[in-house]
Amino acid sequence: MTGLIVDLPKGSGAGAFDWLLGRMRSGDAPFANDIVSFRTSDSFGLSVGEDALASIALAAVSSDEVEVASGVTVQAVDAERLTGFLRDQWRAFDHLGINLSYLDLHEAQWQRLIGAVGAMLPAYRLEIGSANDVVMIVMEDAVTGRASVLELVYDRGARRSSFHVCARVAADRAQVEDAFPAPYGAYKPGDEPFFRSVALPYAPNLPSYLDLAFSDAEMAPWPQIVAAMGKRIA
């Protein structure tokens, strides 16, 4: 297995996640090749070998809404509708994201986690004036220029930890908004020019969502972003 292991619960068999997982296993996701591997578990978290850096017990939820940012929620869309959109509009994976709630992980545990990650992988703390701690692991292939990216967030406002996949799609912003209007799609504060968030039907006890990066988003490549806004964690 890759050094950094992501523990995920077994999914519910929803089509969109299975479709994404198939693409990850085929080698289409750079982060799944270079940074992380996945392991089925009863908990959600991160490990290096046998060292569990974050292990979060999961509780069932009674709502089909997913909180994508503090005070911002989206309602689950029909699974086949989402899968059909991805099939038609797919371009590439952008990054994998893991938000760890302060209610699930103590600050000292978070610092230990990013210290271990930073000793093993090129990790950068983004200096963006956020109340949350945002760490990007970015590895660029010198030959292809393709970047493998994992986002780790210590979320000081979220009530629950969550998991998300950011995907680039061929649809422009207007088309993405039309496909996923409120309450099925929403923007996290600051993401309006880049991604629209949509709930990802995956595991009923793990909040999961997709960030859809529309085709007309003017976003710099991740290596440039971390070079301009990040500080390397040694």
Tab-separated table of C-alpha atoms in Angstrom:
chain	number	residue	atom	x	y	z
A	1	MET	CA	0.000	0.000	0.000
A	2	THR	CA	0.940	3.637	-0.481
A	3	GLY	CA	2.388	5.186	2.681
A	4	LEU	CA	-0.721	7.262	3.487
A	5	ILE	CA	-3.802	5.069	3.923
A	6	VAL	CA	-7.334	6.462	3.869
A	7	ASP	CA	-9.784	4.378	5.879
A	8	LEU	CA	-13.298	4.508	4.445
A	9	PRO	CA	-16.466	2.659	5.421
A	10	LYS	CA	-18.051	0.284	2.963
A	11	GLY	CA	-20.255	2.191	0.534
A	12	SER	CA	-23.955	1.717	0.020
A	13	GLY	CA	-23.533	0.680	-3.629
A	14	ALA	CA	-24.666	4.048	-5.004
A	15	GLY	CA	-23.735	4.407	-8.646
A	16	ALA	CA	-21.820	7.700	-8.611
A	17	PHE	CA	-19.258	6.639	-6.017
A	18	ASP	CA	-18.813	3.200	-7.588
A	19	TRP	CA	-18.211	4.922	-10.916
A	20	LEU	CA	-15.596	7.230	-9.369
A	21	LEU	CA	-13.946	4.364	-7.509
A	22	GLY	CA	-13.660	2.405	-10.748
A	23	ARG	CA	-11.842	5.324	-12.345
A	24	MET	CA	-9.537	5.616	-9.343
A	25	ARG	CA	-8.640	1.932	-9.529
A	26	SER	CA	-7.978	2.190	-13.270
A	27	GLY	CA	-5.146	4.663	-12.611
A	28	ASP	CA	-7.095	7.758	-13.664
A	29	ALA	CA	-6.668	9.446	-10.273
A	30	PRO	CA	-3.101	10.704	-9.717
A	31	PHE	CA	-3.580	10.956	-5.950
A	32	ALA	CA	-4.522	7.270	-5.782
A	33	ASN	CA	-1.278	6.380	-7.545
A	34	ASP	CA	1.173	8.642	-5.720
A	35	ILE	CA	-0.217	9.747	-2.353
A	36	VAL	CA	-2.933	7.525	-0.902
A	37	SER	CA	-4.384	4.053	-0.946
A	38	PHE	CA	-7.835	3.101	0.312
A	39	ARG	CA	-8.824	0.553	2.916
A	40	THR	CA	-12.294	-0.519	3.992
A	41	SER	CA	-12.823	0.061	7.701
A	42	ASP	CA	-15.502	0.640	10.303
A	43	SER	CA	-14.076	4.111	10.875
A	44	PHE	CA	-12.942	7.090	8.805
A	45	GLY	CA	-9.402	8.368	9.016
A	46	LEU	CA	-5.766	8.358	8.013
A	47	SER	CA	-2.941	5.952	8.795
A	48	VAL	CA	0.718	5.484	7.951
A	49	GLY	CA	1.381	1.779	8.032
A	50	GLU	CA	0.029	0.551	11.365
A	51	ASP	CA	0.079	4.038	12.890
A	52	ALA	CA	-3.487	5.447	13.010
A	53	LEU	CA	-3.029	9.209	12.832
A	54	ALA	CA	-6.758	9.911	12.793
A	55	SER	CA	-9.501	7.378	13.429
A	56	ILE	CA	-13.038	8.705	13.625
A	57	ALA	CA	-16.009	6.641	14.751
A	58	LEU	CA	-18.997	7.068	12.443
A	59	ALA	CA	-22.609	7.494	13.523
A	60	ALA	CA	-25.679	7.092	11.338
A	61	VAL	CA	-27.462	10.281	10.247
A	62	SER	CA	-31.180	10.824	9.789
A	63	SER	CA	-30.900	13.417	7.018
A	64	ASP	CA	-29.892	13.184	3.356
A	65	GLU	CA	-28.296	16.629	3.560
A	66	VAL	CA	-24.525	17.118	3.564
A	67	GLU	CA	-22.782	20.110	5.130
A	68	VAL	CA	-20.065	21.278	2.693
A	69	ALA	CA	-19.066	24.350	4.735
A	70	SER	CA	-20.216	25.940	7.962
A	71	GLY	CA	-23.881	26.783	7.400
A	72	VAL	CA	-23.870	25.543	3.778
A	73	THR	CA	-25.693	22.281	3.033
A	74	VAL	CA	-26.738	20.404	-0.084
A	75	GLN	CA	-29.439	17.799	-0.474
A	76	ALA	CA	-28.632	14.447	-2.043
A	77	VAL	CA	-29.483	14.289	-5.733
A	78	ASP	CA	-30.750	11.166	-7.495
A	79	ALA	CA	-27.777	8.798	-7.805
A	80	GLU	CA	-28.384	7.926	-11.456
A	81	ARG	CA	-28.762	11.589	-12.382
A	82	LEU	CA	-25.373	12.353	-10.867
A	83	THR	CA	-23.731	9.315	-12.469
A	84	GLY	CA	-25.158	10.248	-15.866
A	85	PHE	CA	-23.808	13.781	-15.541
A	86	LEU	CA	-20.341	12.476	-14.707
A	87	ARG	CA	-20.355	10.047	-17.634
A	88	ASP	CA	-21.345	12.822	-20.058
A	89	GLN	CA	-19.193	15.650	-18.700
A	90	TRP	CA	-16.124	13.949	-17.216
A	91	ARG	CA	-12.661	15.372	-17.818
A	92	ALA	CA	-10.363	14.404	-14.953
A	93	PHE	CA	-9.843	14.131	-11.204
A	94	ASP	CA	-8.582	17.341	-9.628
A	95	HIS	CA	-7.981	16.361	-6.002
A	96	LEU	CA	-9.155	14.354	-3.032
A	97	GLY	CA	-10.238	16.209	0.094
A	98	ILE	CA	-10.561	15.194	3.750
A	99	ASN	CA	-12.059	17.578	6.293
A	100	LEU	CA	-11.438	16.628	9.912
A	101	SER	CA	-13.801	18.275	12.383
A	102	TYR	CA	-12.407	19.746	15.577
A	103	LEU	CA	-15.119	17.737	17.366
A	104	ASP	CA	-13.571	14.498	16.086
A	105	LEU	CA	-9.870	15.304	16.410
A	106	HIS	CA	-7.954	17.238	19.052
A	107	GLU	CA	-5.579	19.969	17.919
A	108	ALA	CA	-2.574	18.013	19.199
A	109	GLN	CA	-3.631	14.987	17.142
A	110	TRP	CA	-3.951	17.178	14.059
A	111	GLN	CA	-0.464	18.612	14.568
A	112	ARG	CA	0.941	15.091	14.932
A	113	LEU	CA	-0.872	14.038	11.748
A	114	ILE	CA	0.454	16.828	9.561
A	115	GLY	CA	3.915	16.443	11.062
A	116	ALA	CA	3.959	12.778	10.039
A	117	VAL	CA	2.568	13.577	6.594
A	118	GLY	CA	5.020	16.437	6.062
A	119	ALA	CA	7.959	14.150	6.913
A	120	MET	CA	6.876	11.720	4.198
A	121	LEU	CA	5.275	13.815	1.439
A	122	PRO	CA	5.544	17.384	0.055
A	123	ALA	CA	2.922	19.121	2.195
A	124	TYR	CA	2.157	22.846	2.284
A	125	ARG	CA	0.079	24.850	4.750
A	126	LEU	CA	-1.909	27.429	2.784
A	127	GLU	CA	-1.733	30.936	4.209
A	128	ILE	CA	-5.170	32.199	3.155
A	129	GLY	CA	-6.447	33.852	6.326
A	130	SER	CA	-8.870	31.032	7.095
A	131	ALA	CA	-9.937	30.020	10.594
A	132	ASN	CA	-9.336	26.451	9.411
A	133	ASP	CA	-5.931	24.854	8.928
A	134	VAL	CA	-5.606	23.944	5.224
A	135	VAL	CA	-2.777	21.636	4.138
A	136	MET	CA	-2.191	20.620	0.513
A	137	ILE	CA	-0.049	17.661	-0.474
A	138	VAL	CA	1.077	18.301	-4.036
A	139	MET	CA	3.329	16.075	-6.144
A	140	GLU	CA	4.021	17.063	-9.753
A	141	ASP	CA	5.247	14.576	-12.353
A	142	ALA	CA	8.265	16.192	-14.034
A	143	VAL	CA	7.574	14.378	-17.320
A	144	THR	CA	3.796	14.681	-17.731
A	145	GLY	CA	3.234	17.775	-15.601
A	146	ARG	CA	0.286	16.020	-13.968
A	147	ALA	CA	-0.211	16.887	-10.311
A	148	SER	CA	-1.310	14.516	-7.554
A	149	VAL	CA	-3.173	16.509	-4.912
A	150	LEU	CA	-4.628	15.722	-1.494
A	151	GLU	CA	-6.299	18.406	0.617
A	152	LEU	CA	-6.345	18.004	4.392
A	153	VAL	CA	-8.382	20.461	6.445
A	154	TYR	CA	-8.640	20.839	10.188
A	155	ASP	CA	-12.139	22.297	10.274
A	156	ARG	CA	-12.843	24.428	13.323
A	157	GLY	CA	-16.484	25.004	12.382
A	158	ALA	CA	-17.810	21.725	10.980
A	159	ARG	CA	-19.897	19.493	13.216
A	160	ARG	CA	-18.773	16.353	11.383
A	161	SER	CA	-15.740	15.209	9.427
A	162	SER	CA	-16.280	14.657	5.706
A	163	PHE	CA	-14.789	13.300	2.506
A	164	HIS	CA	-14.925	14.851	-0.963
A	165	VAL	CA	-13.645	14.390	-4.486
A	166	CYS	CA	-13.019	17.334	-6.794
A	167	ALA	CA	-13.596	16.522	-10.462
A	168	ARG	CA	-13.059	18.638	-13.561
A	169	VAL	CA	-15.997	18.579	-15.947
A	170	ALA	CA	-16.614	19.790	-19.500
A	171	ALA	CA	-19.729	21.743	-18.484
A	172	ASP	CA	-19.341	25.467	-17.798
A	173	ARG	CA	-20.553	27.197	-14.643
A	174	ALA	CA	-24.009	27.975	-16.004
A	175	GLN	CA	-24.492	24.364	-17.102
A	176	VAL	CA	-23.373	23.004	-13.724
A	177	GLU	CA	-25.741	25.380	-11.921
A	178	ASP	CA	-28.571	24.336	-14.243
A	179	ALA	CA	-27.843	20.636	-13.638
A	180	PHE	CA	-27.626	21.047	-9.850
A	181	PRO	CA	-29.699	24.010	-8.667
A	182	ALA	CA	-30.312	24.651	-4.989
A	183	PRO	CA	-30.852	22.715	-2.791
A	184	TYR	CA	-28.872	20.068	-4.744
A	185	GLY	CA	-25.865	22.286	-5.418
A	186	ALA	CA	-24.201	25.150	-3.535
A	187	TYR	CA	-20.978	27.118	-3.298
A	188	LYS	CA	-18.645	27.087	-0.343
A	189	PRO	CA	-17.650	30.693	0.507
A	190	GLY	CA	-14.800	31.669	-1.833
A	191	ASP	CA	-15.337	28.759	-4.228
A	192	GLU	CA	-17.880	30.545	-6.441
A	193	PRO	CA	-15.387	31.087	-9.312
A	194	PHE	CA	-14.132	27.500	-9.267
A	195	PHE	CA	-16.290	24.650	-7.883
A	196	ARG	CA	-19.934	23.849	-7.187
A	197	SER	CA	-20.555	21.311	-4.432
A	198	VAL	CA	-23.012	18.430	-4.851
A	199	ALA	CA	-23.791	15.664	-2.337
A	200	LEU	CA	-22.201	12.312	-3.193
A	201	PRO	CA	-24.366	9.301	-2.283
A	202	TYR	CA	-21.793	7.028	-0.717
A	203	ALA	CA	-21.968	5.762	2.870
A	204	PRO	CA	-24.950	6.773	5.003
A	205	ASN	CA	-22.730	7.451	8.023
A	206	LEU	CA	-20.028	9.527	6.283
A	207	PRO	CA	-20.860	12.982	4.837
A	208	SER	CA	-19.465	12.955	1.282
A	209	TYR	CA	-19.689	15.348	-1.616
A	210	LEU	CA	-18.326	16.269	-5.040
A	211	ASP	CA	-16.728	19.584	-5.958
A	212	LEU	CA	-17.447	20.042	-9.672
A	213	ALA	CA	-14.755	22.236	-11.259
A	214	PHE	CA	-16.469	23.800	-14.258
A	215	SER	CA	-14.726	24.323	-17.582
A	216	ASP	CA	-14.674	28.135	-17.438
A	217	ALA	CA	-13.096	28.287	-13.973
A	218	GLU	CA	-9.907	30.351	-14.063
A	219	MET	CA	-7.831	28.405	-11.589
A	220	ALA	CA	-4.046	28.191	-11.482
A	221	PRO	CA	-2.424	24.728	-11.335
A	222	TRP	CA	-1.937	23.438	-7.795
A	223	PRO	CA	1.894	23.555	-7.939
A	224	GLN	CA	1.623	27.290	-8.674
A	225	ILE	CA	-0.916	27.804	-5.902
A	226	VAL	CA	1.215	26.176	-3.206
A	227	ALA	CA	4.311	27.998	-4.461
A	228	ALA	CA	2.501	31.344	-4.122
A	229	MET	CA	0.350	30.750	-1.053
A	230	GLY	CA	1.839	27.799	0.798
A	231	LYS	CA	4.544	27.166	3.356
A	232	ARG	CA	6.286	23.778	3.226
A	233	ILE	CA	5.795	21.568	6.279
A	234	ALA	CA	9.095	19.906	7.101
